[in-house]
């Protein structure tokens, strides 16, 4: 271990806290730091999180409303119709069940609830009508923030979904552009970027991140964060590959806990003001799960993920309590007010 490395971390931390931007080269240096420096790096990331995101944690949950047999060939996804997997296949769940799930998530402290459907966009009248029913039911029965993840959007569809009552749109870039051809060939990276722009132009809050541990290089992890920064994404979900049998990435080795923490910290340095929320794959942290917040995460997805089970919600809530972190727990409207009052800014 050498003093210069600690000093360089400190100098970058001071600059980021002062509102300056960390360079791509610094990000590439940081993600290669030896594990010995991780506690120091996390201490800096924790200060950045506290400064720009405060001491509350944003909790969200999702419902997989339609599963399996998807037209796309995402190599990590058990729902793709291109692979033989054990993922359940079902059509839209009833709106009453969705509301029940949303209310349960709200009671856990979740501020946002995602309607997630397999597939690549909203294509038919039937799909539009189903989504209208969902958003109407959620608005009538719950004050939880309404999100969705439905694949690619054009401008017209984004505007239509906003008019239906959707507030946030989730659409992951998944990885750096230079790695995307390993992940998917049925749609393009540009379609992902266009979708994010259309959602933003329609006045929706955008939630976009990716999955780490798919075989990408360390530089490509940094590149993903840089692209999200260029796009001004406000909310960044980070997943860590949970290899699914039958998919092309089914034999990948899960990421090591210290590598996960280092990646979270580097994302916090590169995206100081973003809501960095940890989602699928955090079980690979094992006993170190609580450290995601000390590494700079400011949000967490609770409950089950799309095709994999999450941790017991009670355990997650106990973890937040032990860390003296409170779920933000407020909806979009109240949060907007809080942002103003506390001068917390989105990127
Ligand atoms: S990630 Fe989405 S678009 Fe890709 S295969 Fe899975 S459900 Fe389909």
Short mmCIF file of C-alpha atoms and ligand atoms in Angstrom, two decimals, residues 64 66-83 116-121 149-152 171 174 183-184 186-187 211 306, ligand 1:
data_model
loop_
_atom_site.label_atom_id
_atom_site.label_comp_id
_atom_site.label_asym_id
_atom_site.label_seq_id
_atom_site.Cartn_x
_atom_site.Cartn_y
_atom_site.Cartn_z
CA UNK A 64 -43.31 -9.00 -13.45
CA UNK A 66 -46.13 -10.75 -18.12
CA UNK A 67 -43.37 -13.31 -18.28
CA UNK A 68 -41.47 -15.53 -20.67
CA UNK A 69 -41.23 -16.33 -24.36
CA UNK A 70 -39.79 -12.91 -25.20
CA UNK A 71 -38.90 -12.07 -28.81
CA UNK A 72 -35.49 -10.68 -27.80
CA UNK A 73 -32.30 -12.69 -27.25
CA UNK A 74 -30.64 -10.95 -24.27
CA UNK A 75 -27.96 -13.43 -23.24
CA UNK A 76 -28.52 -12.98 -19.49
CA UNK A 77 -32.29 -13.33 -19.53
CA UNK A 78 -34.26 -16.43 -18.63
CA UNK A 79 -37.38 -14.90 -20.19
CA UNK A 80 -35.99 -14.90 -23.71
CA UNK A 81 -37.90 -17.21 -26.05
CA UNK A 82 -34.56 -18.00 -27.73
CA UNK A 83 -33.41 -20.19 -24.83
CA UNK A 116 -42.37 -4.81 -15.80
CA UNK A 117 -43.39 -6.72 -18.90
CA UNK A 118 -41.25 -8.93 -21.10
CA UNK A 119 -41.03 -7.89 -24.73
CA UNK A 120 -39.84 -5.03 -26.79
CA UNK A 121 -42.24 -2.12 -26.60
CA UNK A 149 -40.21 -1.19 -17.94
CA UNK A 150 -41.69 -2.27 -21.25
CA UNK A 151 -38.81 -2.30 -23.73
CA UNK A 152 -38.25 0.24 -26.50
CA UNK A 171 -34.82 1.02 -19.51
CA UNK A 174 -27.32 -3.23 -19.83
CA UNK A 183 -25.43 -9.34 -24.90
CA UNK A 184 -28.09 -8.90 -27.56
CA UNK A 186 -32.19 -8.53 -31.77
CA UNK A 187 -32.10 -4.83 -30.94
CA UNK A 211 -25.85 -5.62 -15.31
CA UNK A 306 -38.02 -10.67 -12.52
S1 LIG B 1 -34.25 -8.59 -20.92
FE1 LIG B 1 -36.32 -7.94 -21.55
S2 LIG B 1 -36.17 -7.72 -23.77
FE2 LIG B 1 -34.37 -8.94 -23.15
S3 LIG B 1 -35.05 -11.09 -23.36
FE3 LIG B 1 -35.44 -10.48 -21.24
S4 LIG B 1 -37.60 -9.79 -21.23
FE4 LIG B 1 -36.91 -9.81 -23.38
#
